[in-house]
Amino acid sequence: MTLPLKSPAFVERAFGLDLLSIVVPVHNEAAVLTAFHERLMQVMDELPLAVEVVYVDDGSSDPSPKILRQLRMRDTRVAVLELSRNFGKEAAMTAGLDHAGGDAIVVIDADLQDPPELIADMVAAWREGYDVVVARRTHRDGESGFKKLSSKLFYRTLNRVSAVPIPVDVGDFRLMSRRAVEALKRLPERNRYMKGLFAWVGFPQKELLYVREARHAGRSQWGFWKLVGLALDGLTSFTWAPLRVATVVGVLVAAGALTMGGFILVKTLLYGDPVPGYPSLMCMVLFLGGMQLLAIGIQGEYLGRLFVESKQRPIYLLKNWQPAASVNRAFRSRERAA
Ligand code: UDP
Ligand code: MG
């Protein structure tokens, strides 16, 4: 039996179809949104699933919100979530996950760097019983050599120090089962380094390979400093190894100073003391001063995050939530209660 492809989700539910939610964080993506939606829906139309697409407008200052509303008018499977301002991609994804009602949820970027076609394979893997299906990129077209190198270095370092392995070259593009999402929702931290949080919850996981395309239009909103910030967030929320570095370096420097002291003592006893040593003294003073500032800085990174966590502010604020017309209320409240 073939079902009408765009029937309301509750009708499809009655035929035993599961609901797939697609969460799309959107920040100033007016240039690509329509093309993205079209390409996404071409894939969705082929899937034997009820579908809702939750667009999260993360405080866009371009016509994105308007386009999203238009999409929702035209397609009953579109839900639009508007945040009160720009909270950042991690918060936008969290908002989307909180509001998506699907039995499985896919997170995908709006800029067409993540190919929607892969979702079909993700769903297949989910059917096989995997709770988390991640997309691992094999190439990064359209990204500078510097960005590639720095991301490689970052992941290598992070994995060396973090307790849970954080998969390399895996972005936020992934499918998660309902229970994996529920687990994720129980992590309340404000500092949402999603890649790490995703890894932390565990569950049977499968990797699919894909080629990351260049941005379709518009430009990446991740400037250099924003990426540095993200890297620091990742490190500090998954390991306190940097705090330990200060201890270790302190011990090493002290040991070095003792040895040197002994050496100087012996030298003075044997050869007398013709008072050289200003440059070496200056070197040591500056070196130690720098080390101390670095150690204080590292402590500050943790203290700052503690400060943010302690305020317990909400991760995002909603301006507006328009659920997909095709997903009926009863189904939604049942999912919420579960
Ligand atoms: N994004 C967002 N809030 C932000 C920045 C980005 O919701 O503050 C969205 C953006 O619209 C896109 C996704 O997050 O759908 C990835 O953003 P981008 O392409 O800038 O990141 P990159 O691909 O360089 O990692
Ligand atoms: Mg992108």
Short mmCIF file of C-alpha atoms and ligand atoms in Angstrom, two decimals:
data_model
loop_
_atom_site.label_atom_id
_atom_site.label_comp_id
_atom_site.label_asym_id
_atom_site.label_seq_id
_atom_site.Cartn_x
_atom_site.Cartn_y
_atom_site.Cartn_z
CA MET A 1 0.00 0.00 0.00
CA THR A 2 1.32 3.44 -0.80
CA LEU A 3 0.50 6.28 1.51
CA PRO A 4 -0.17 9.82 0.39
CA LEU A 5 3.23 11.34 0.91
CA LYS A 6 2.20 14.61 2.44
CA SER A 7 -0.58 13.40 4.70
CA PRO A 8 -0.73 14.77 8.24
CA ALA A 9 1.60 13.02 10.65
CA PHE A 10 -1.18 11.66 12.82
CA VAL A 11 -2.67 9.88 9.83
CA GLU A 12 0.70 8.39 9.03
CA ARG A 13 1.09 7.43 12.67
CA ALA A 14 -2.11 5.48 12.39
CA PHE A 15 -0.43 3.43 9.69
CA GLY A 16 2.45 2.81 12.03
CA LEU A 17 4.85 5.35 10.60
CA ASP A 18 7.42 6.93 12.83
CA LEU A 19 7.97 10.66 12.95
CA LEU A 20 11.33 12.00 11.82
CA SER A 21 12.24 15.50 12.97
CA ILE A 22 14.82 17.55 11.13
CA VAL A 23 16.31 20.33 13.25
CA VAL A 24 17.88 23.17 11.27
CA PRO A 25 19.64 26.05 13.05
CA VAL A 26 19.37 29.18 10.92
CA HIS A 27 21.29 32.41 11.29
CA ASN A 28 21.22 34.80 8.35
CA GLU A 29 20.76 32.14 5.70
CA ALA A 30 18.24 33.93 3.48
CA ALA A 31 20.37 33.22 0.41
CA VAL A 32 20.11 29.44 0.71
CA LEU A 33 16.96 28.66 2.70
CA THR A 34 14.60 28.05 -0.20
CA ALA A 35 17.11 25.92 -2.09
CA PHE A 36 17.87 24.02 1.10
CA HIS A 37 14.24 23.30 1.85
CA GLU A 38 13.61 22.10 -1.66
CA ARG A 39 16.55 19.74 -1.66
CA LEU A 40 15.73 18.47 1.81
CA MET A 41 12.12 17.78 0.90
CA GLN A 42 13.11 15.89 -2.23
CA VAL A 43 14.87 13.46 0.07
CA MET A 44 12.08 13.42 2.66
CA ASP A 45 9.44 12.65 0.07
CA GLU A 46 11.18 9.35 -0.64
CA LEU A 47 11.24 8.24 3.00
CA PRO A 48 8.45 6.08 4.43
CA LEU A 49 8.23 8.32 7.47
CA ALA A 50 6.16 11.18 8.75
CA VAL A 51 8.40 14.25 8.72
CA GLU A 52 8.57 17.59 10.48
CA VAL A 53 11.28 20.18 9.81
CA VAL A 54 12.00 22.38 12.80
CA TYR A 55 13.74 25.56 11.63
CA VAL A 56 15.28 27.46 14.51
CA ASP A 57 15.79 31.11 13.64
CA ASP A 58 18.71 32.14 15.79
CA GLY A 59 18.08 35.89 15.81
CA SER A 60 18.72 36.45 12.10
CA SER A 61 18.99 40.05 10.99
CA ASP A 62 18.26 39.29 7.33
CA PRO A 63 14.94 38.14 5.78
CA SER A 64 15.43 34.54 7.01
CA PRO A 65 12.50 34.66 9.49
CA LYS A 66 10.20 35.91 6.75
CA ILE A 67 11.28 33.15 4.40
CA LEU A 68 10.75 30.58 7.12
CA ARG A 69 7.22 31.78 7.74
CA GLN A 70 6.54 31.58 4.03
CA LEU A 71 7.89 28.04 3.93
CA ARG A 72 5.60 27.15 6.81
CA MET A 73 2.60 28.56 4.96
CA ARG A 74 3.42 26.45 1.94
CA ASP A 75 4.44 23.21 3.64
CA THR A 76 2.54 21.78 6.61
CA ARG A 77 5.59 19.82 7.69
CA VAL A 78 7.51 22.98 8.59
CA ALA A 79 7.75 24.20 12.17
CA VAL A 80 9.39 27.51 12.99
CA LEU A 81 11.05 28.35 16.26
CA GLU A 82 12.27 31.89 16.76
CA LEU A 83 14.77 32.74 19.47
CA SER A 84 14.60 36.15 21.10
CA ARG A 85 18.10 37.03 19.85
CA ASN A 86 21.22 35.37 18.48
CA PHE A 87 22.22 32.74 21.04
CA GLY A 88 24.68 30.82 18.86
CA LYS A 89 24.38 27.57 16.97
CA GLU A 90 24.75 25.34 20.02
CA ALA A 91 21.83 27.01 21.80
CA ALA A 92 19.76 27.02 18.60
CA MET A 93 20.28 23.27 18.24
CA THR A 94 19.31 22.74 21.86
CA ALA A 95 16.11 24.71 21.32
CA GLY A 96 15.33 22.61 18.25
CA LEU A 97 15.95 19.33 20.05
CA ASP A 98 13.73 20.47 22.93
CA HIS A 99 10.84 21.15 20.57
CA ALA A 100 11.19 18.34 18.04
CA GLY A 101 8.76 15.51 18.68
CA GLY A 102 10.22 12.86 16.39
CA ASP A 103 11.07 9.24 17.12
CA ALA A 104 14.37 10.12 15.51
CA ILE A 105 15.88 13.57 15.13
CA VAL A 106 18.40 14.77 12.56
CA VAL A 107 20.42 17.94 13.04
CA ILE A 108 21.61 19.54 9.81
CA ASP A 109 23.10 22.90 8.77
CA ALA A 110 21.03 25.16 6.54
CA ASP A 111 23.93 26.13 4.26
CA LEU A 112 23.86 22.86 2.26
CA GLN A 113 27.30 21.87 3.48
CA ASP A 114 25.70 18.77 4.92
CA PRO A 115 24.09 16.83 2.04
CA PRO A 116 20.43 16.06 2.91
CA GLU A 117 20.71 12.93 0.75
CA LEU A 118 22.68 11.28 3.52
CA ILE A 119 19.62 11.36 5.79
CA ALA A 120 18.18 8.35 3.96
CA ASP A 121 21.25 6.30 4.93
CA MET A 122 21.07 7.64 8.48
CA VAL A 123 17.48 6.50 8.79
CA ALA A 124 18.46 3.07 7.44
CA ALA A 125 21.16 2.77 10.11
CA TRP A 126 18.68 3.90 12.77
CA ARG A 127 16.33 1.14 11.60
CA GLU A 128 19.18 -1.31 12.11
CA GLY A 129 19.16 -0.29 15.76
CA TYR A 130 21.80 2.42 16.06
CA ASP A 131 20.84 5.29 18.38
CA VAL A 132 23.33 7.76 17.02
CA VAL A 133 24.34 7.97 13.38
CA VAL A 134 27.07 10.52 12.74
CA ALA A 135 28.32 11.83 9.45
CA ARG A 136 32.08 11.85 9.17
CA ARG A 137 33.51 14.11 6.51
CA THR A 138 36.21 12.80 4.23
CA HIS A 139 37.02 16.02 2.40
CA ARG A 140 36.53 19.62 3.33
CA ASP A 141 36.05 21.52 0.13
CA GLY A 142 36.09 25.28 0.25
CA GLU A 143 37.88 25.54 3.57
CA SER A 144 41.30 27.07 3.98
CA GLY A 145 44.34 24.93 4.69
CA PHE A 146 44.72 26.79 7.96
CA LYS A 147 41.22 25.85 9.10
CA LYS A 148 41.80 22.22 8.18
CA LEU A 149 45.11 22.06 10.00
CA SER A 150 43.88 23.84 13.11
CA SER A 151 40.82 21.63 13.41
CA LYS A 152 42.98 18.53 13.03
CA LEU A 153 45.35 19.70 15.74
CA PHE A 154 42.48 20.64 18.01
CA TYR A 155 40.76 17.27 17.83
CA ARG A 156 44.00 15.43 18.38
CA THR A 157 44.72 17.45 21.53
CA LEU A 158 41.18 17.22 22.81
CA ASN A 159 41.12 13.46 22.46
CA ARG A 160 44.42 13.07 24.21
CA VAL A 161 43.10 14.81 27.29
CA SER A 162 39.38 14.08 27.33
CA ALA A 163 37.89 11.14 29.22
CA VAL A 164 35.28 10.31 26.55
CA PRO A 165 36.57 9.90 23.01
CA ILE A 166 35.29 12.73 20.81
CA PRO A 167 35.12 11.55 17.20
CA VAL A 168 37.38 13.37 14.75
CA ASP A 169 36.02 15.13 11.66
CA VAL A 170 32.47 14.67 12.84
CA GLY A 171 30.30 17.76 12.96
CA ASP A 172 26.84 18.31 14.32
CA PHE A 173 25.22 16.65 11.30
CA ARG A 174 23.75 13.49 12.81
CA LEU A 175 20.69 11.41 13.56
CA MET A 176 19.71 10.61 17.11
CA SER A 177 17.05 8.29 18.43
CA ARG A 178 14.47 9.57 20.86
CA ARG A 179 16.22 8.00 23.82
CA ALA A 180 19.57 9.53 22.86
CA VAL A 181 17.90 12.94 22.62
CA GLU A 182 16.21 12.48 25.99
CA ALA A 183 19.60 11.61 27.45
CA LEU A 184 21.12 14.71 25.89
CA LYS A 185 18.37 16.88 27.34
CA ARG A 186 19.44 15.80 30.81
CA LEU A 187 22.77 17.57 30.41
CA PRO A 188 21.92 21.00 31.75
CA GLU A 189 25.17 22.88 31.24
CA ARG A 190 25.12 26.39 29.79
CA ASN A 191 28.43 25.77 28.13
CA ARG A 192 27.14 23.68 25.31
CA TYR A 193 30.02 22.14 23.48
CA MET A 194 27.64 19.92 21.52
CA LYS A 195 30.19 17.59 19.94
CA GLY A 196 31.40 16.67 23.39
CA LEU A 197 27.91 16.38 24.85
CA PHE A 198 26.84 14.13 21.97
CA ALA A 199 29.85 11.92 22.64
CA TRP A 200 29.25 11.89 26.37
CA VAL A 201 25.77 10.34 26.18
CA GLY A 202 27.09 7.24 24.41
CA PHE A 203 24.63 4.68 22.94
CA PRO A 204 25.30 2.43 19.92
CA GLN A 205 26.82 4.65 17.30
CA LYS A 206 27.54 4.35 13.61
CA GLU A 207 29.65 6.54 11.32
CA LEU A 208 28.75 7.31 7.74
CA LEU A 209 31.27 8.89 5.40
CA TYR A 210 30.45 11.92 3.32
CA VAL A 211 32.11 14.72 1.42
CA ARG A 212 31.58 18.09 3.03
CA GLU A 213 30.66 20.55 0.34
CA ALA A 214 31.52 24.21 0.15
CA ARG A 215 28.91 26.63 1.38
CA HIS A 216 26.11 27.04 -1.18
CA ALA A 217 25.88 30.79 -0.61
CA GLY A 218 26.44 33.31 2.14
CA ARG A 219 29.52 32.95 4.33
CA SER A 220 30.55 31.07 7.40
CA GLN A 221 29.83 32.85 10.63
CA TRP A 222 32.70 31.21 12.39
CA GLY A 223 35.53 33.72 12.38
CA PHE A 224 38.93 32.88 13.79
CA TRP A 225 38.27 34.11 17.34
CA LYS A 226 34.90 32.40 17.50
CA LEU A 227 36.62 29.13 16.63
CA VAL A 228 39.26 29.74 19.28
CA GLY A 229 36.44 30.32 21.77
CA LEU A 230 34.77 27.09 20.70
CA ALA A 231 38.03 25.21 21.09
CA LEU A 232 38.46 26.60 24.62
CA ASP A 233 34.88 25.65 25.46
CA GLY A 234 35.54 22.15 24.23
CA LEU A 235 38.70 21.75 26.22
CA THR A 236 37.47 23.25 29.45
CA SER A 237 34.14 21.47 29.55
CA PHE A 238 35.64 18.03 29.03
CA THR A 239 38.86 18.00 30.95
CA TRP A 240 40.60 19.75 33.76
CA ALA A 241 43.98 18.61 32.45
CA PRO A 242 45.09 22.24 31.76
CA LEU A 243 44.78 22.97 35.48
CA ARG A 244 47.10 20.08 36.13
CA VAL A 245 49.61 21.39 33.60
CA ALA A 246 50.33 24.31 35.93
CA THR A 247 51.12 21.92 38.77
CA VAL A 248 53.40 19.76 36.64
CA VAL A 249 55.22 22.72 35.09
CA GLY A 250 55.60 24.30 38.53
CA VAL A 251 57.28 21.17 39.87
CA LEU A 252 59.54 20.92 36.82
CA VAL A 253 60.61 24.56 37.02
CA ALA A 254 61.28 24.28 40.75
CA ALA A 255 63.37 21.15 40.17
CA GLY A 256 65.28 22.93 37.41
CA ALA A 257 65.90 25.94 39.66
CA LEU A 258 67.24 23.69 42.44
CA THR A 259 69.62 21.94 40.08
CA MET A 260 70.82 25.23 38.71
CA GLY A 261 71.25 26.58 42.25
CA GLY A 262 73.44 23.58 43.12
CA PHE A 263 75.44 24.06 39.95
CA ILE A 264 76.06 27.75 40.70
CA LEU A 265 77.02 26.98 44.29
CA VAL A 266 79.64 24.45 43.21
CA LYS A 267 80.89 26.76 40.49
CA THR A 268 81.26 29.69 42.91
CA LEU A 269 83.12 27.54 45.45
CA LEU A 270 85.53 26.29 42.80
CA TYR A 271 86.09 29.40 40.68
CA GLY A 272 84.98 32.36 42.79
CA ASP A 273 82.24 34.78 41.77
CA PRO A 274 82.93 37.39 39.07
CA VAL A 275 79.23 38.64 39.11
CA PRO A 276 77.91 37.91 35.63
CA GLY A 277 74.35 36.73 35.11
CA TYR A 278 72.10 39.72 34.50
CA PRO A 279 70.73 38.36 31.17
CA SER A 280 70.09 34.89 32.57
CA LEU A 281 68.42 36.42 35.61
CA MET A 282 66.16 38.55 33.43
CA CYS A 283 65.32 35.50 31.33
CA MET A 284 64.30 33.47 34.35
CA VAL A 285 62.22 36.26 35.87
CA LEU A 286 60.34 36.89 32.65
CA PHE A 287 59.86 33.20 32.00
CA LEU A 288 58.45 32.55 35.43
CA GLY A 289 56.26 35.66 35.26
CA GLY A 290 54.84 34.40 31.99
CA MET A 291 54.23 30.94 33.39
CA GLN A 292 52.40 32.41 36.36
CA LEU A 293 50.18 34.56 34.19
CA LEU A 294 49.40 31.56 31.99
CA ALA A 295 48.46 29.47 35.01
CA ILE A 296 46.24 32.23 36.36
CA GLY A 297 44.68 32.60 32.91
CA ILE A 298 43.86 28.90 32.77
CA GLN A 299 42.27 29.07 36.20
CA GLY A 300 40.35 32.10 34.98
CA GLU A 301 38.96 30.13 32.02
CA TYR A 302 37.49 27.59 34.41
CA LEU A 303 36.37 30.19 36.93
CA GLY A 304 34.57 32.15 34.19
CA ARG A 305 32.70 29.06 33.10
CA LEU A 306 31.82 28.26 36.69
CA PHE A 307 30.50 31.80 36.97
CA VAL A 308 28.27 31.35 33.93
CA GLU A 309 27.01 27.95 35.11
CA SER A 310 26.29 29.22 38.61
CA LYS A 311 23.85 31.80 37.28
CA GLN A 312 21.68 29.04 35.83
CA ARG A 313 20.30 31.24 33.12
CA PRO A 314 18.22 29.58 30.43
CA ILE A 315 20.19 28.37 27.40
CA TYR A 316 17.89 30.22 25.01
CA LEU A 317 14.74 32.32 25.07
CA LEU A 318 11.85 31.84 22.69
CA LYS A 319 10.19 34.62 20.81
CA ASN A 320 7.79 32.42 18.92
CA TRP A 321 7.02 28.73 18.39
CA GLN A 322 4.92 27.62 15.49
CA PRO A 323 4.65 23.84 15.38
CA ALA A 324 4.21 21.99 12.11
CA ALA A 325 0.57 21.95 11.15
CA SER A 326 0.88 18.30 10.16
CA VAL A 327 1.97 17.11 13.57
CA ASN A 328 -1.10 16.85 15.72
CA ARG A 329 -1.34 18.01 19.30
CA ALA A 330 -2.17 14.68 20.93
CA PHE A 331 0.95 13.15 19.47
CA ARG A 332 3.06 16.03 20.62
CA SER A 333 1.85 16.06 24.21
CA ARG A 334 2.24 12.29 24.39
CA GLU A 335 5.85 12.66 23.30
CA ARG A 336 6.43 15.39 25.83
CA ALA A 337 5.02 13.33 28.67
CA ALA A 338 7.19 10.36 27.76
N1 UDP B 1 24.17 29.22 12.94
C1 UDP B 1 23.29 29.55 13.97
N2 UDP B 1 23.66 30.52 14.88
C2 UDP B 1 24.87 31.17 14.80
C3 UDP B 1 25.76 30.80 13.76
C4 UDP B 1 25.38 29.82 12.86
O1 UDP B 1 22.21 28.98 14.08
O2 UDP B 1 25.12 32.03 15.63
C5 UDP B 1 23.78 28.17 11.96
C6 UDP B 1 23.95 28.56 10.52
O3 UDP B 1 22.80 29.19 10.01
C7 UDP B 1 24.17 27.22 9.84
C8 UDP B 1 24.90 26.43 10.92
O4 UDP B 1 24.62 27.06 12.16
O5 UDP B 1 22.95 26.56 9.55
C9 UDP B 1 26.39 26.35 10.65
O6 UDP B 1 26.92 27.65 10.56
P1 UDP B 1 28.17 27.98 9.64
O7 UDP B 1 27.94 27.50 8.26
O8 UDP B 1 28.46 29.43 9.83
O9 UDP B 1 29.31 27.12 10.34
P2 UDP B 1 30.40 26.16 9.64
O10 UDP B 1 29.74 25.43 8.50
O11 UDP B 1 31.48 27.05 9.20
O12 UDP B 1 30.80 25.23 10.75
MG MG B 2 28.54 25.92 7.18
#
